[in-house]
XYZ file of N, CA and C in Angstrom:
696
model
N -12.923 -21.875 0.831
C -13.225 -20.821 -0.020
C -13.783 -21.593 -1.338
N -15.390 -21.271 -1.539
C -16.296 -22.210 -2.451
C -15.746 -20.774 -3.731
N -16.293 -21.807 -4.755
C -15.969 -21.077 -6.131
C -16.352 -19.807 -6.334
N -17.919 -19.618 -5.675
C -18.857 -18.505 -5.765
C -18.220 -17.341 -4.825
N -17.733 -17.953 -3.813
C -16.437 -16.729 -2.924
C -15.194 -16.620 -3.603
N -15.005 -16.919 -4.542
C -13.621 -16.711 -5.249
C -14.206 -15.908 -6.604
N -14.941 -16.379 -7.381
C -15.639 -15.170 -8.126
C -16.046 -13.733 -7.372
N -16.582 -14.126 -6.694
C -17.112 -12.438 -5.727
C -15.801 -11.770 -5.508
N -15.097 -12.306 -5.209
C -14.277 -11.660 -4.649
C -13.325 -10.619 -5.292
N -13.065 -11.458 -6.919
C -12.380 -10.566 -8.114
C -11.344 -10.120 -7.811
N -11.024 -8.830 -8.364
C -9.303 -8.077 -8.804
C -8.719 -8.384 -6.840
N -7.800 -8.329 -6.332
C -7.118 -7.940 -4.874
C -6.445 -6.621 -5.204
N -7.303 -5.841 -4.608
C -7.114 -4.532 -4.683
C -6.215 -3.879 -3.009
N -5.082 -3.073 -3.568
C -4.064 -2.801 -2.132
C -5.175 -1.656 -1.794
N -4.200 -1.603 -0.439
C -3.896 -0.210 0.633
C -2.940 -0.206 1.530
N -2.425 0.709 1.618
C -1.405 1.123 2.949
C -1.568 1.502 3.650
N -2.028 0.686 5.043
C -2.290 1.246 6.066
C -0.953 1.496 7.240
N -1.458 2.497 8.329
C -0.265 2.965 9.377
C -1.381 3.082 10.327
N -0.122 2.681 11.492
C -0.931 2.478 12.493
C -0.814 4.522 13.208
N -2.098 4.804 13.374
C -2.112 6.212 14.212
C -1.424 6.202 15.538
N -2.223 4.653 15.965
C -2.006 5.009 17.503
C -1.750 3.315 17.694
N -1.474 2.962 19.464
C -1.470 1.586 19.701
C -2.564 1.060 19.342
N -3.772 1.517 19.348
C -5.280 0.608 19.093
C -4.949 0.513 17.229
N -4.609 1.047 16.751
C -4.187 1.215 15.395
C -3.800 0.126 15.115
N -2.405 0.107 15.739
C -1.479 -1.142 15.488
C -1.727 -2.292 15.888
N -2.730 -2.643 16.530
C -3.118 -3.808 16.887
C -4.444 -3.833 16.255
N -5.331 -3.030 15.840
C -6.225 -2.841 14.364
C -5.555 -4.098 13.408
N -4.449 -3.180 13.208
C -3.437 -3.717 11.303
C -3.481 -5.273 11.618
N -3.085 -5.428 12.853
C -2.621 -6.968 13.053
C -3.843 -8.078 12.674
N -4.986 -7.741 13.247
C -5.863 -8.571 13.150
C -6.984 -8.315 11.754
N -6.409 -7.240 10.767
C -6.706 -7.237 9.785
C -5.380 -8.044 9.002
N -4.802 -7.975 8.992
C -3.159 -9.030 8.710
C -3.497 -10.376 8.617
N -3.590 -11.042 10.279
C -4.210 -11.919 10.551
C -5.599 -12.856 9.466
N -6.598 -11.708 9.901
C -7.764 -12.342 9.384
C -7.239 -12.175 7.539
N -6.892 -11.770 6.813
C -6.355 -11.917 5.554
C -5.467 -13.151 5.632
N -4.759 -13.356 6.167
C -3.741 -14.362 6.152
C -4.676 -16.300 6.693
N -5.372 -16.103 7.306
C -5.966 -16.943 8.262
C -7.574 -17.857 7.102
N -7.848 -16.445 6.731
C -9.452 -16.359 6.523
C -9.536 -16.257 5.050
N -8.632 -15.566 4.376
C -8.530 -14.824 3.200
C -7.911 -15.195 2.012
N -6.775 -16.518 2.130
C -6.170 -16.511 1.133
C -6.621 -17.340 0.065
N -6.530 -16.619 -1.404
C -6.875 -17.258 -2.440
C -5.751 -16.365 -3.242
N -4.890 -16.778 -3.988
C -3.939 -16.422 -4.730
C -2.763 -15.488 -3.559
N -3.499 -14.379 -3.155
C -2.419 -13.777 -2.021
C -3.774 -13.590 -0.637
N -3.165 -13.478 0.256
C -4.014 -12.813 1.755
C -4.709 -11.786 1.216
N -6.199 -11.834 1.477
C -7.069 -10.628 1.422
C -7.893 -10.718 2.395
N -8.764 -9.510 2.665
C -9.429 -9.060 3.686
C -10.865 -8.991 3.383
N -11.912 -8.453 3.974
C -13.317 -8.002 3.594
C -13.568 -6.636 4.177
N -14.141 -5.573 2.776
C -14.725 -4.347 3.667
C -15.245 -4.547 4.667
N -16.085 -5.696 4.988
C -17.117 -5.771 6.198
C -15.622 -5.619 7.509
N -14.734 -6.669 7.265
C -13.666 -6.708 8.740
C -12.867 -5.032 8.677
N -13.133 -4.806 7.319
C -11.909 -3.210 7.758
C -12.862 -2.417 8.344
N -14.198 -2.795 8.134
C -14.887 -1.322 8.911
C -15.010 -1.300 10.282
N -14.582 -2.946 10.838
C -14.936 -2.972 12.226
C -13.341 -3.063 13.108
N -12.654 -2.761 11.907
C -11.163 -2.563 12.694
C -10.099 -1.032 11.966
N -11.207 -0.164 11.687
C -10.481 0.906 11.067
C -9.687 1.988 11.840
N -10.424 1.979 13.177
C -10.040 3.068 14.403
C -8.298 2.989 14.446
N -8.467 3.988 14.743
C -6.782 4.364 14.968
C -5.671 3.943 13.426
N -6.407 4.245 12.718
C -5.608 3.292 10.923
C -5.830 4.431 10.417
N -4.682 5.228 9.105
C -4.427 6.020 8.910
C -4.156 5.312 7.281
N -5.059 5.737 6.311
C -5.160 4.875 5.006
C -4.161 5.453 3.481
N -3.588 5.181 2.956
C -3.180 5.338 1.610
C -3.779 4.425 0.293
N -3.863 5.164 -0.568
C -4.814 4.139 -1.275
C -3.944 4.358 -2.485
N -2.939 3.633 -2.863
C -1.951 3.617 -3.977
C -2.380 3.361 -5.339
N -1.465 4.209 -6.444
C -1.613 3.999 -7.691
C -1.454 2.680 -8.097
N -0.670 2.094 -7.386
C -0.923 0.772 -8.641
C -1.725 -0.596 -7.556
N -2.951 -0.964 -8.372
C -3.640 -1.680 -7.682
C -4.514 -0.934 -7.163
N -5.104 -0.068 -6.395
C -5.630 0.966 -6.381
C -6.721 1.299 -6.187
N -7.939 0.773 -5.801
C -9.326 0.297 -6.520
C -9.974 1.617 -6.759
N -9.987 2.940 -5.920
C -9.861 4.360 -6.075
C -9.492 5.019 -7.430
N -7.828 4.601 -7.148
C -7.286 5.261 -8.791
C -7.899 4.555 -9.526
N -7.559 3.387 -9.917
C -8.391 2.480 -10.950
C -9.355 2.712 -11.174
N -10.726 3.483 -10.711
C -11.163 3.988 -11.377
C -11.735 5.691 -11.789
N -10.445 6.231 -10.739
C -10.596 7.384 -11.825
C -9.455 7.243 -13.264
N -8.579 6.362 -13.317
C -7.796 6.261 -14.009
C -9.422 5.923 -15.520
N -9.974 5.398 -15.715
C -10.845 4.778 -16.407
C -11.939 5.484 -16.129
N -12.114 6.488 -15.909
C -12.714 7.671 -16.339
C -14.352 6.905 -15.512
N -14.409 6.502 -14.159
C -15.309 6.372 -13.697
C -15.149 6.796 -11.848
N -15.865 7.991 -12.311
C -15.189 8.784 -11.060
C -16.550 9.042 -10.468
N -18.111 8.495 -10.430
C -19.001 8.787 -9.369
C -18.778 7.076 -8.993
N -18.512 6.233 -9.742
C -17.881 4.679 -8.455
C -16.575 5.205 -7.980
N -15.627 6.279 -7.938
C -14.370 6.598 -7.414
C -14.478 7.037 -6.530
N -15.587 7.754 -6.017
C -15.902 9.246 -5.037
C -16.795 8.428 -4.187
N -17.823 7.380 -4.489
C -18.206 6.477 -3.805
C -17.647 5.650 -2.751
N -16.362 4.766 -3.329
C -15.201 4.074 -2.869
C -14.434 5.044 -1.715
N -14.008 6.143 -2.309
C -13.415 6.888 -1.520
C -13.692 6.972 -0.614
N -15.489 7.127 -0.171
C -15.992 7.969 1.107
C -16.359 6.747 1.517
N -16.276 5.623 0.965
C -16.391 4.291 1.984
C -15.204 4.252 2.836
N -14.279 4.311 2.233
C -12.574 4.351 2.735
C -12.616 5.186 4.028
N -12.900 6.461 3.490
C -13.429 7.904 4.855
C -14.216 7.212 6.040
N -15.122 6.645 5.930
C -16.437 6.399 6.683
C -15.235 5.152 7.157
N -14.710 4.374 6.661
C -13.544 3.043 8.028
C -12.399 4.223 8.747
N -11.458 4.254 8.164
C -10.569 4.828 8.529
C -10.213 6.409 9.006
N -9.432 6.697 9.918
C -9.110 7.820 10.836
C -8.773 9.285 9.206
N -8.012 8.716 8.346
C -7.545 9.689 7.284
C -7.348 8.481 6.439
N -7.521 9.190 4.751
C -7.196 8.406 3.619
C -6.764 9.649 2.996
N -5.644 8.967 2.162
C -4.889 9.570 1.383
C -4.966 9.112 -0.091
N -5.239 9.685 -0.816
C -4.491 9.026 -2.703
C -3.368 8.852 -3.087
N -2.843 8.331 -3.632
C -1.059 8.249 -4.089
C -0.847 9.298 -4.910
N 0.823 9.761 -5.420
C 1.107 10.235 -6.368
C 2.152 9.354 -6.973
N 2.587 8.947 -7.873
C 3.784 7.897 -8.050
C 4.814 8.791 -8.990
N 6.245 8.360 -8.191
C 6.745 9.990 -8.811
C 8.341 8.687 -9.511
N 8.018 8.125 -10.528
C 8.789 7.119 -11.110
C 9.451 7.319 -12.434
N 9.897 6.287 -13.118
C 10.921 6.343 -14.047
C 9.275 6.337 -15.514
N 8.726 5.386 -15.235
C 7.857 4.897 -15.951
C 6.743 6.056 -16.758
N 6.546 6.325 -17.956
C 5.825 7.164 -18.301
C 4.231 7.060 -18.542
N 4.184 5.889 -17.101
C 2.564 5.506 -16.982
C 2.106 6.011 -16.181
N 2.958 6.827 -15.013
C 2.290 7.210 -13.979
C 2.128 8.670 -14.372
N 2.393 9.291 -15.679
C 2.451 10.734 -16.028
C 0.876 11.226 -15.823
N 0.276 10.361 -17.125
C -1.380 10.173 -17.263
C -2.242 10.269 -15.629
N -1.783 9.003 -14.979
C -2.346 8.341 -13.972
C -2.458 9.718 -12.917
N -1.303 10.027 -12.808
C -1.164 11.449 -11.973
C -1.881 12.172 -12.029
N -2.180 12.856 -13.259
C -2.816 14.056 -13.755
C -4.292 13.755 -13.369
N -4.837 12.809 -13.645
C -6.372 12.582 -13.991
C -6.309 12.285 -11.726
N -5.697 12.022 -11.307
C -5.462 12.077 -9.837
C -5.262 12.840 -9.110
N -4.746 13.889 -9.573
C -4.853 15.668 -9.140
C -6.073 15.941 -9.256
N -6.383 16.097 -10.195
C -7.729 16.405 -10.882
C -8.994 16.106 -9.542
N -9.162 14.993 -9.841
C -10.206 14.609 -9.248
C -9.820 14.754 -7.799
N -8.821 15.055 -7.090
C -8.399 15.135 -5.790
C -8.952 16.363 -5.320
N -8.822 17.527 -5.993
C -8.900 18.673 -5.979
C -10.448 19.357 -6.135
N -10.616 18.514 -6.868
C -12.659 18.435 -7.370
C -12.832 18.532 -5.689
N -12.323 17.076 -5.193
C -13.409 16.736 -3.691
C -13.058 16.949 -2.871
N -11.538 17.681 -2.875
C -11.058 18.321 -1.655
C -10.636 17.225 -0.908
N -9.556 16.401 -1.603
C -8.654 15.132 -0.879
C -7.559 15.303 -0.795
N -6.789 14.761 0.073
C -5.513 15.074 0.716
C -4.608 13.731 -0.296
N -3.266 14.599 -0.557
C -2.334 13.611 -1.466
C -1.190 13.059 -0.872
N -0.491 12.419 -1.270
C 0.661 12.497 -0.790
C 1.356 11.542 -1.820
N 3.098 11.557 -1.692
C 3.532 11.212 -2.830
C 4.672 9.753 -2.541
N 4.706 8.919 -3.606
C 5.773 7.866 -3.071
C 6.363 7.906 -4.609
N 7.655 6.929 -3.819
C 8.594 6.907 -4.545
C 9.010 5.170 -5.654
N 7.940 4.887 -5.279
C 8.122 3.539 -5.883
C 9.610 2.647 -5.908
N 9.734 2.423 -4.332
C 11.383 2.188 -3.893
C 11.672 0.692 -3.263
N 12.001 0.149 -4.647
C 12.059 -1.977 -4.117
C 13.627 -2.189 -4.221
N 14.555 -1.382 -3.962
C 15.631 -1.668 -3.638
C 16.430 -0.144 -2.992
N 17.748 -0.344 -2.742
C 18.490 0.350 -1.873
C 19.415 1.056 -2.784
N 19.983 0.245 -3.283
C 21.280 1.027 -4.498
C 20.502 0.739 -6.037
N 20.883 1.669 -6.865
C 21.072 1.721 -8.249
C 21.646 0.039 -8.917
N 22.447 -0.626 -8.453
C 22.920 -1.660 -8.426
C 22.422 -2.954 -8.269
N 21.352 -2.822 -7.763
C 20.412 -4.121 -7.161
C 19.280 -4.035 -7.932
N 19.109 -3.210 -9.240
C 18.151 -4.007 -9.949
C 18.205 -5.066 -10.748
N 19.753 -5.532 -11.156
C 19.576 -6.797 -11.750
C 19.194 -7.601 -10.682
N 19.433 -7.581 -9.546
C 18.763 -8.999 -8.533
C 17.202 -8.677 -8.432
N 16.517 -7.391 -8.498
C 15.091 -7.383 -8.514
C 14.175 -8.781 -9.577
N 15.282 -7.631 -11.089
C 14.505 -8.932 -11.992
C 14.808 -10.130 -12.041
N 15.975 -10.429 -11.271
C 16.308 -12.131 -11.157
C 14.901 -12.831 -10.174
N 14.286 -12.024 -9.821
C 13.514 -12.318 -8.220
C 12.382 -12.081 -9.290
N 11.574 -11.413 -10.141
C 10.706 -10.965 -10.485
C 10.679 -12.643 -11.803
N 11.629 -12.906 -12.476
C 12.103 -13.573 -13.375
C 11.634 -14.857 -12.542
N 12.220 -15.183 -11.294
C 12.060 -16.630 -10.681
C 10.508 -16.774 -10.553
N 10.241 -15.633 -9.267
C 8.710 -15.488 -9.246
C 7.645 -15.417 -10.139
N 7.640 -15.297 -11.845
C 6.938 -15.759 -12.935
C 7.303 -17.042 -13.256
N 8.474 -17.994 -12.398
C 8.779 -19.395 -13.170
C 9.414 -19.045 -14.327
N 9.917 -18.128 -14.963
C 10.857 -17.984 -16.042
C 12.506 -18.547 -15.996
N 12.881 -17.675 -16.713
C 14.285 -18.329 -16.937
C 14.989 -16.740 -16.226
N 16.050 -17.089 -15.218
C 16.779 -15.809 -14.641
C 17.216 -15.285 -15.649
N 18.091 -16.418 -16.683
C 18.860 -15.185 -17.760
C 18.252 -14.334 -18.850
N 16.843 -14.467 -18.842
C 15.738 -13.947 -20.003
C 15.654 -12.230 -19.103
N 15.461 -11.701 -20.395
C 15.425 -9.934 -20.057
C 13.799 -9.940 -18.975
N 13.464 -9.183 -17.926
C 12.234 -9.145 -17.779
C 12.120 -7.247 -17.566
N 10.829 -7.319 -18.018
C 10.354 -5.751 -18.013
C 9.566 -5.358 -16.523
N 10.721 -4.274 -16.349
C 10.106 -3.469 -15.080
C 10.486 -2.314 -15.197
N 10.190 -1.764 -14.261
C 10.386 -0.007 -14.211
C 11.661 -0.136 -13.885
N 12.426 1.252 -14.619
C 14.381 1.330 -14.192
C 13.951 2.342 -12.747
N 15.225 2.131 -12.535
C 15.552 2.803 -11.265
C 14.486 2.966 -10.220
N 14.376 2.203 -9.569
C 13.639 1.895 -8.599
C 13.931 2.184 -7.461
N 15.563 1.958 -7.128
C 15.962 2.609 -5.488
C 15.518 3.500 -5.148
N 16.067 3.445 -3.741
C 15.549 4.491 -2.953
C 16.747 6.092 -3.310
N 15.662 7.267 -3.114
C 16.212 8.309 -3.957
C 16.254 9.451 -3.127
N 17.164 10.341 -2.946
C 17.392 11.707 -1.517
C 16.115 12.524 -2.269
N 15.881 13.407 -1.380
C 15.035 14.279 -1.890
C 15.269 15.563 -2.865
N 16.818 15.352 -3.156
C 17.530 15.980 -4.515
C 16.740 15.046 -5.477
N 17.098 13.945 -5.510
C 16.846 13.427 -6.753
C 15.352 13.118 -6.739
N 14.199 12.984 -6.062
C 13.354 13.370 -5.851
C 12.953 14.434 -6.816
N 13.289 15.733 -6.403
C 12.533 16.413 -7.214
C 13.606 16.859 -8.523
N 14.194 16.296 -9.184
C 15.127 16.341 -10.582
C 14.063 15.278 -11.017
N 13.728 13.934 -10.601
C 12.859 13.383 -10.889
C 10.969 14.107 -11.815
N 10.803 14.862 -10.607
C 9.537 15.326 -10.859
C 9.671 16.528 -12.021
N 10.786 17.001 -11.595
C 10.951 18.255 -12.359
C 10.827 17.753 -13.978
N 11.994 16.779 -14.163
C 12.576 16.605 -15.374
C 11.389 15.504 -16.287
N 10.282 14.997 -15.180
C 9.430 14.085 -16.196
C 7.829 14.681 -15.306
N 7.597 15.393 -14.616
C 6.425 15.263 -14.084
C 5.604 16.477 -14.152
N 6.597 17.461 -14.063
C 6.165 18.956 -13.891
C 5.135 19.318 -15.353
N 3.835 20.083 -15.055
C 3.000 20.501 -15.863
C 2.118 20.972 -15.486
N 1.288 21.378 -16.282
C 0.179 22.748 -15.887
C -0.784 22.238 -15.126
N -0.738 20.671 -14.785
C -1.436 20.357 -13.496
C -0.711 19.861 -12.302
N -0.068 19.069 -13.004
C 1.319 18.972 -11.766
C 2.352 19.434 -11.366
N 1.674 20.613 -10.631
C 2.624 21.930 -10.578
C 3.252 21.725 -9.507
N 4.672 22.514 -9.149
C 5.478 22.721 -8.258
C 5.017 22.800 -6.858
N 4.248 23.968 -6.706
C 2.651 23.468 -6.152
C 2.006 22.458 -4.862
N 1.104 21.467 -5.730
C 0.805 20.378 -5.984
C 2.018 19.531 -5.219
N 3.173 19.757 -6.010
C 4.059 18.298 -5.623
C 4.263 18.710 -4.249
N 4.601 20.024 -4.045
C 5.429 20.065 -2.496
C 3.990 20.255 -1.568
N 2.791 20.718 -1.976
C 1.664 20.191 -0.469
C 1.607 18.964 -0.649
N 2.168 17.973 -1.898
C 1.804 16.053 -1.286
C 2.624 15.616 -0.416
N 3.886 16.145 -0.961
C 5.169 15.733 0.008
C 5.126 16.186 1.111
N 4.150 17.406 1.468
C 4.356 17.730 2.731
C 3.350 17.567 3.787
N 2.599 16.897 2.757
C 1.389 16.243 3.408
C 1.982 14.310 4.155
N 3.081 14.495 3.558
C 3.604 12.816 4.168
C 4.652 13.044 5.359
N 5.067 14.135 5.145
C 5.471 15.014 6.557
C 4.363 15.057 7.713
N 3.133 15.245 7.315
C 2.003 15.440 8.048
C 1.544 13.672 8.278
N 1.446 13.252 7.660
C 1.028 11.621 7.681
C 2.170 11.334 9.239
N 3.563 11.208 8.687
C 4.425 10.795 9.869
C 4.186 11.451 10.829
N 4.027 13.060 11.100
C 4.103 13.231 12.640
C 2.644 13.017 13.280
N 1.580 12.702 12.403
C 0.405 12.506 13.072
C 0.500 11.243 14.089
N 1.356 10.625 13.534
C 1.580 9.177 14.587
C 1.995 9.073 15.915
N 1.353 8.968 16.684
C 1.716 8.771 18.069
C 2.827 8.253 18.704
N 3.669 8.087 19.190
C 5.055 7.621 20.005
C 4.274 6.529 21.201
N 4.397 5.426 20.745
C 3.743 4.637 21.898
C 5.028 3.470 21.713
N 4.776 2.686 22.459
C 6.354 1.618 23.195
C 5.032 0.087 22.973
N 5.343 -0.789 22.364
C 4.775 -1.924 22.144
C 5.986 -2.969 23.281
N 5.165 -3.981 23.668
C 5.377 -5.163 24.240
C 6.313 -6.253 23.551
N 7.289 -6.216 23.527
C 8.406 -7.059 22.098
C 8.891 -8.530 22.523
N 8.317 -8.805 23.806
C 8.870 -9.717 24.721
C 8.071 -11.072 23.490
N 9.582 -11.996 23.519
C 8.929 -12.996 22.477
C 7.459 -13.979 23.635
N 6.783 -14.222 22.309
C 5.653 -14.821 23.175
C 5.353 -16.585 22.622
N 5.830 -17.411 23.138
C 5.265 -18.095 22.842
C 3.904 -18.966 23.299
N 3.044 -19.732 22.395
C 2.018 -20.813 22.997
C 2.171 -21.217 24.126
N 1.038 -21.121 25.198
C 1.091 -21.876 26.152
C 0.231 -23.109 26.329
N 0.547 -24.255 26.850
C -0.217 -25.165 26.671
C -0.286 -26.180 27.809
N -1.173 -26.547 28.389
C -1.216 -27.327 30.222
C -0.588 -28.636 29.965
N 0.064 -29.016 30.884
C 1.398 -29.977 30.957
C 2.380 -30.413 29.627
N 2.507 -29.120 29.267
C 3.450 -28.969 28.224
C 4.556 -29.907 28.417
N 4.789 -29.650 29.007
C 6.327 -30.635 29.302
C 6.033 -32.359 28.908
N 4.631 -32.640 29.386
C 4.478 -34.316 29.358
C 3.928 -34.426 27.508
N 2.876 -33.311 27.408
C 2.602 -33.186 26.072
C 3.861 -33.549 25.016
N 4.637 -32.743 25.302
C 5.965 -33.011 24.256
C 6.749 -34.119 24.347
N 7.233 -34.767 25.448
C 7.834 -35.982 25.999
C 6.566 -37.073 25.231
N 5.467 -36.811 25.032
C 4.526 -38.181 24.417
C 4.626 -38.250 23.020
N 4.864 -37.214 22.011
C 4.726 -36.902 20.892
C 6.081 -37.198 20.167
N 7.289 -36.752 21.305
C 8.923 -37.783 21.106
C 8.659 -38.527 21.038
N 8.175 -39.872 22.206
C 7.968 -40.893 21.786
C 7.084 -41.963 20.714
N 6.035 -40.548 20.778
C 5.597 -41.315 19.549
C 6.192 -41.003 17.926
N 7.245 -40.250 17.758
C 7.572 -40.481 16.522
C 7.357 -39.381 15.797
């Protein structure tokens, strides 16, 4: 990858992709492989062009964290946001915007802006819970991993959103009522978005995959292996 290409790439925006059917599953594999084989720059990346060629059978959720459209919404760039959203809508079977329910106050204003934008343009919403570990006691392990990732000392405190454990339906409702419920993010908005999570899951076809181990095939494999062993 050239220096010019690296500059052109800019920020690595996130997308959540779900296979609606078998074709979508293999399209996601192709997108993943393209990012791993041809798009590595700090992180695996793919291009909008490649996405546009492999969006059939794929459902897209634009996340609140590092989601390109939501970043524009949050920074009051509505015209850019709707153009980008419609671009994704032309690529994928369905496209949702994400509302995040978490202990971090940062999401309160962001969710309100996303809801207003979604209602203006009739865009479906889904709920994300931001679960990074299963049990509440696992938070210390996450902080240690984050510290190691940043090259730091595991004994030093790392600033992460608290209580990102897996939550029950009752805990999700309690967190919404306590932290997010307001005149914009009403219970009706919350439950409609939560229902869209179920709709998304129900829209996935029931298909079987060939899970046999697939090894690469080489002509004269035994002889090639023998020669390489002799050569050390």
